[in-house]
PDB file of C-alpha atoms in Angstrom:
ATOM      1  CA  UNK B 733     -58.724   7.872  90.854  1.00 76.00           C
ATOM      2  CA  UNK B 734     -59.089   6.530  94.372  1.00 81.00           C
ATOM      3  CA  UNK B 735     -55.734   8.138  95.908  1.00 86.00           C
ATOM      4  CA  UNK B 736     -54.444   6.823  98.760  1.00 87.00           C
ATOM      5  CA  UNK B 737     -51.675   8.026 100.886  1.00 89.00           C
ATOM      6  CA  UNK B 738     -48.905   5.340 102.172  1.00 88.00           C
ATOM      7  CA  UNK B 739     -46.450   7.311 104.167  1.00 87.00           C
ATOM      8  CA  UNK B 740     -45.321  11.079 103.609  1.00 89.00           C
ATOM      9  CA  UNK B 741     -43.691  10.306 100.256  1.00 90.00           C
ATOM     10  CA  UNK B 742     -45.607   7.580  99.137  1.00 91.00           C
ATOM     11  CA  UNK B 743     -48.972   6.876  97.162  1.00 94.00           C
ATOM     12  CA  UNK B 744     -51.264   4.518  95.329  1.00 94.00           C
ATOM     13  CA  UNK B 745     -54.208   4.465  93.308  1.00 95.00           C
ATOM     14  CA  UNK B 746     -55.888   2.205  90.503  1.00 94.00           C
ATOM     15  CA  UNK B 747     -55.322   2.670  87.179  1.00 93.00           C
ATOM     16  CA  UNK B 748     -54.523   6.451  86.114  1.00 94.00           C
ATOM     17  CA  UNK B 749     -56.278   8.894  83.585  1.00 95.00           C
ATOM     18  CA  UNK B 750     -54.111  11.593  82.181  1.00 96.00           C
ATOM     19  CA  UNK B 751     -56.793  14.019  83.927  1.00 96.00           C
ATOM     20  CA  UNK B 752     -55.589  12.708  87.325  1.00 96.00           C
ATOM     21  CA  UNK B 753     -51.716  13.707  86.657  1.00 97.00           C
ATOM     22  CA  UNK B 754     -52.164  17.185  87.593  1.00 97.00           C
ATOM     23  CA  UNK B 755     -54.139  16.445  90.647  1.00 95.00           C
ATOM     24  CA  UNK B 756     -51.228  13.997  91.792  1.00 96.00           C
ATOM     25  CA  UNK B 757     -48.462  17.128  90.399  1.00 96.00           C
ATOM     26  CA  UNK B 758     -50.578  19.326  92.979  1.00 95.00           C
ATOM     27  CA  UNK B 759     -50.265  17.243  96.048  1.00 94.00           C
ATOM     28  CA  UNK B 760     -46.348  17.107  95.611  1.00 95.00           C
ATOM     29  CA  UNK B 761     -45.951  13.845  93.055  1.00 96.00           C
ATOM     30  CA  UNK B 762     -42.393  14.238  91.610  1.00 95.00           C
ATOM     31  CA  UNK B 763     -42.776  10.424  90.219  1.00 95.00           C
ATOM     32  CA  UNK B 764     -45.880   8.050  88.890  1.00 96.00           C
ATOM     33  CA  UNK B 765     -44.589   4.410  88.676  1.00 95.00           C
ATOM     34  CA  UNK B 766     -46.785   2.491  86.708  1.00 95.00           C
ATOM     35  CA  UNK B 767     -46.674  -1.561  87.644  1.00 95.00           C
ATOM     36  CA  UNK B 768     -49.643  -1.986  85.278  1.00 95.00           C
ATOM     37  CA  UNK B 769     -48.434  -4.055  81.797  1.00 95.00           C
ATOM     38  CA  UNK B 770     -49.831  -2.128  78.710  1.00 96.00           C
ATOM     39  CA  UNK B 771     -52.355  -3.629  77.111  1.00 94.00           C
ATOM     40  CA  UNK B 772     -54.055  -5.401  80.172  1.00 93.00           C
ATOM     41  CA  UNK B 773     -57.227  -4.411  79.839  1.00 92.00           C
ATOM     42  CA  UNK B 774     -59.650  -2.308  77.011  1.00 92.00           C
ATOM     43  CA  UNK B 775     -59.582   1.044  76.937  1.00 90.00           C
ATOM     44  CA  UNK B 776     -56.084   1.717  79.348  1.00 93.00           C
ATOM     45  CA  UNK B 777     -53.983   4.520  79.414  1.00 95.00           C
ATOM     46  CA  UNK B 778     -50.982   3.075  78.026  1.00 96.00           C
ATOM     47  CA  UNK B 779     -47.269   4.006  79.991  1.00 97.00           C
ATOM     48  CA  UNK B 780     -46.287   6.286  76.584  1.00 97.00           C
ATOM     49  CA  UNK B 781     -49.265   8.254  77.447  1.00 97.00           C
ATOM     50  CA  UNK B 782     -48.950   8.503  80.971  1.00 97.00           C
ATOM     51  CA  UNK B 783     -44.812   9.269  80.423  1.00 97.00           C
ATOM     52  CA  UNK B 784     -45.577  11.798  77.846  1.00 98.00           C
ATOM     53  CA  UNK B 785     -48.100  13.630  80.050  1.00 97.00           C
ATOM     54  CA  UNK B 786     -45.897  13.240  82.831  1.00 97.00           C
ATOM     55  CA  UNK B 787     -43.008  14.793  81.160  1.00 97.00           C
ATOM     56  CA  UNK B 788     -45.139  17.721  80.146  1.00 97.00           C
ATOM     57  CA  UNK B 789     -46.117  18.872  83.348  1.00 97.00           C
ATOM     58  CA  UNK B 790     -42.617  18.320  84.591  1.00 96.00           C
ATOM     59  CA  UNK B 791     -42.376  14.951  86.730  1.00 95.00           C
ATOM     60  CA  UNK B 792     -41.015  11.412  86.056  1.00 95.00           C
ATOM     61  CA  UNK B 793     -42.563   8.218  85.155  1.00 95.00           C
ATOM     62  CA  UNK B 794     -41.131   4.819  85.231  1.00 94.00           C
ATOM     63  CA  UNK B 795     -42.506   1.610  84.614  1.00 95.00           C
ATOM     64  CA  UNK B 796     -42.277  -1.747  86.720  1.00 94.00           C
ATOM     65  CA  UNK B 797     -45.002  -3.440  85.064  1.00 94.00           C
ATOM     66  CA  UNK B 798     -46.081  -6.957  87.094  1.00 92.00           C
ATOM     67  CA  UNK B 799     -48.444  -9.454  86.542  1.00 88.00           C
ATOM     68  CA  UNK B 800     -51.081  -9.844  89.608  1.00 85.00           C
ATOM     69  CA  UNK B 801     -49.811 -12.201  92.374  1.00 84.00           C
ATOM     70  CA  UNK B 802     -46.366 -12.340  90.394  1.00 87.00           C
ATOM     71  CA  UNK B 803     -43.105 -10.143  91.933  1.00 86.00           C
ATOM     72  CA  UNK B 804     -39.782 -11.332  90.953  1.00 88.00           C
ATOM     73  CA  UNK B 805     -36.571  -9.997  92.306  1.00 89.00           C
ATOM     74  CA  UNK B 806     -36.028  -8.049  89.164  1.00 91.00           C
ATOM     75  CA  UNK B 807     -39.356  -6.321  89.468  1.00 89.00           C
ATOM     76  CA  UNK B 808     -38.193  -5.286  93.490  1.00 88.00           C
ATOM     77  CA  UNK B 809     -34.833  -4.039  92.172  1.00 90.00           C
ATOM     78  CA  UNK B 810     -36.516  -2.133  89.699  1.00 90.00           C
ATOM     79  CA  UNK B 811     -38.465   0.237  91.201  1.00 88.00           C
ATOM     80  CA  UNK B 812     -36.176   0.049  93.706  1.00 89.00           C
ATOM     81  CA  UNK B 813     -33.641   1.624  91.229  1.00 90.00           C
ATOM     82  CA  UNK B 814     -36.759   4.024  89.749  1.00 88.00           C
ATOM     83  CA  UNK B 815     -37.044   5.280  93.311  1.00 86.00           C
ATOM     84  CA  UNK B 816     -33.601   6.361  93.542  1.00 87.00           C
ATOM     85  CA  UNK B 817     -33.500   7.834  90.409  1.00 88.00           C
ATOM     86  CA  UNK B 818     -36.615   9.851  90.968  1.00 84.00           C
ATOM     87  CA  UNK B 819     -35.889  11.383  93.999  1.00 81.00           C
ATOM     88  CA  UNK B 820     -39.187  13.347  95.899  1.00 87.00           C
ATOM     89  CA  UNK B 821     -42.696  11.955  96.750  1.00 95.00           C
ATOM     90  CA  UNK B 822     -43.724   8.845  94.503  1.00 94.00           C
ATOM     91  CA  UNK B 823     -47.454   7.387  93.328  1.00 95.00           C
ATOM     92  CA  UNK B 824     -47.423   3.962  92.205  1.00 94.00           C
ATOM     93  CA  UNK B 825     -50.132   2.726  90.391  1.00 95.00           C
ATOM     94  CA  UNK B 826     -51.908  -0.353  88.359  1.00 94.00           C
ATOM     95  CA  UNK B 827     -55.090  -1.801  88.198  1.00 93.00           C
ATOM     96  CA  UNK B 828     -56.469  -1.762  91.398  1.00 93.00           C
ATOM     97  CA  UNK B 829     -53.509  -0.152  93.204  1.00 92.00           C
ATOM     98  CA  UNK B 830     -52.935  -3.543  95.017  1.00 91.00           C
ATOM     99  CA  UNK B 831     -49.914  -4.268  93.001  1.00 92.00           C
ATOM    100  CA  UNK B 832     -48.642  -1.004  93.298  1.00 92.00           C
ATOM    101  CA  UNK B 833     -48.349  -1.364  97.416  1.00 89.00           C
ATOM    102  CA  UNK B 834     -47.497  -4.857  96.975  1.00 89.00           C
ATOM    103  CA  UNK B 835     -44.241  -4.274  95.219  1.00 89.00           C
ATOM    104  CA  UNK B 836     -43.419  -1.266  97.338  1.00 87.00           C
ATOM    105  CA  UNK B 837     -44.075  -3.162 100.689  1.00 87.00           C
ATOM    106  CA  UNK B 838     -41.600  -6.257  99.022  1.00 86.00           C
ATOM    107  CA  UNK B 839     -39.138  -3.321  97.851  1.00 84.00           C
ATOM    108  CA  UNK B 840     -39.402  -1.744 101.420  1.00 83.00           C
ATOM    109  CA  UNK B 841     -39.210  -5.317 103.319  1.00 82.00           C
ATOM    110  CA  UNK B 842     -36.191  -5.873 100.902  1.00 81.00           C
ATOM    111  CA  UNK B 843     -34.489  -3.394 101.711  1.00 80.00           C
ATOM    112  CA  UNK B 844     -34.865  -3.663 105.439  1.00 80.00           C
ATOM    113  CA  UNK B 845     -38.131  -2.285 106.784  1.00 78.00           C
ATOM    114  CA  UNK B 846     -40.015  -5.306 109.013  1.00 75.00           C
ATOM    115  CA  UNK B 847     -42.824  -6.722 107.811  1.00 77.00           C
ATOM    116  CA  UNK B 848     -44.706  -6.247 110.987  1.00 77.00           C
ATOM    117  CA  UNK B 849     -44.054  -1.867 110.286  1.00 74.00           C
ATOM    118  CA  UNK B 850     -45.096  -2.811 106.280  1.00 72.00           C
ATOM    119  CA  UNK B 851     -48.461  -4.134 107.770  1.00 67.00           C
ATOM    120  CA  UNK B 852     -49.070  -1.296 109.702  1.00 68.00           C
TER     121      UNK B 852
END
């Protein structure tokens, strides 16, 4: 898992392994959003795994899944909505972890943030 810290409260990585949810529970993850569609590639942990695991050591999962280059409204007001329901420090993550920031920097820009702070 190549972690990689956003902000304070934010995260992203490429696509998870159930052996990198306690690492993420350890650095203060309180939510994994996964904007990776199951079935996308061989071998990927599916959402039901990564929500089950999640559940067991105690934190949320939700799941905006996108297709690369693709972020509709719905998708933005989705995690939007997961991020209010899951309050504390978030980790998105998908293939590469480039739709993962992607969608947050739309749901950020969205809701308000300049792009010009997003690119920073």
């Amino acid at each position: 898992m190549n972690n990689i810290r956003v902000t304070n409260r934010r995260s992203i990585s490429s696509q998870l392994q159930l052996s990198d949810l306690p690492k993420l529970v350890e650095t203060g993850v309180r939510v994994i959003v996964c904007a990776r569609p199951d079935d996308e590639a061989p071998g990927q942990t599916s959402f039901a795994e990564i929500n089950s695991e999640a559940s067991r050591l105690g934190i949320s999962a939700a799941h905006v899944p996108v297709k690369p280059g693709v972020y509709e409204v719905a998708d933005i007001s989705s995690l939007a909505a997961a991020l209010r329901e899951h309050e504390g420090p978030a980790h998105g993550n998908c293939g590469s972890g480039m739709r993962a920031i992607s969608l947050w920097a739309r749901t950020q820009h969205s809701a308000g943030e300049p792009r010009d702070s997003l690119l920073e």
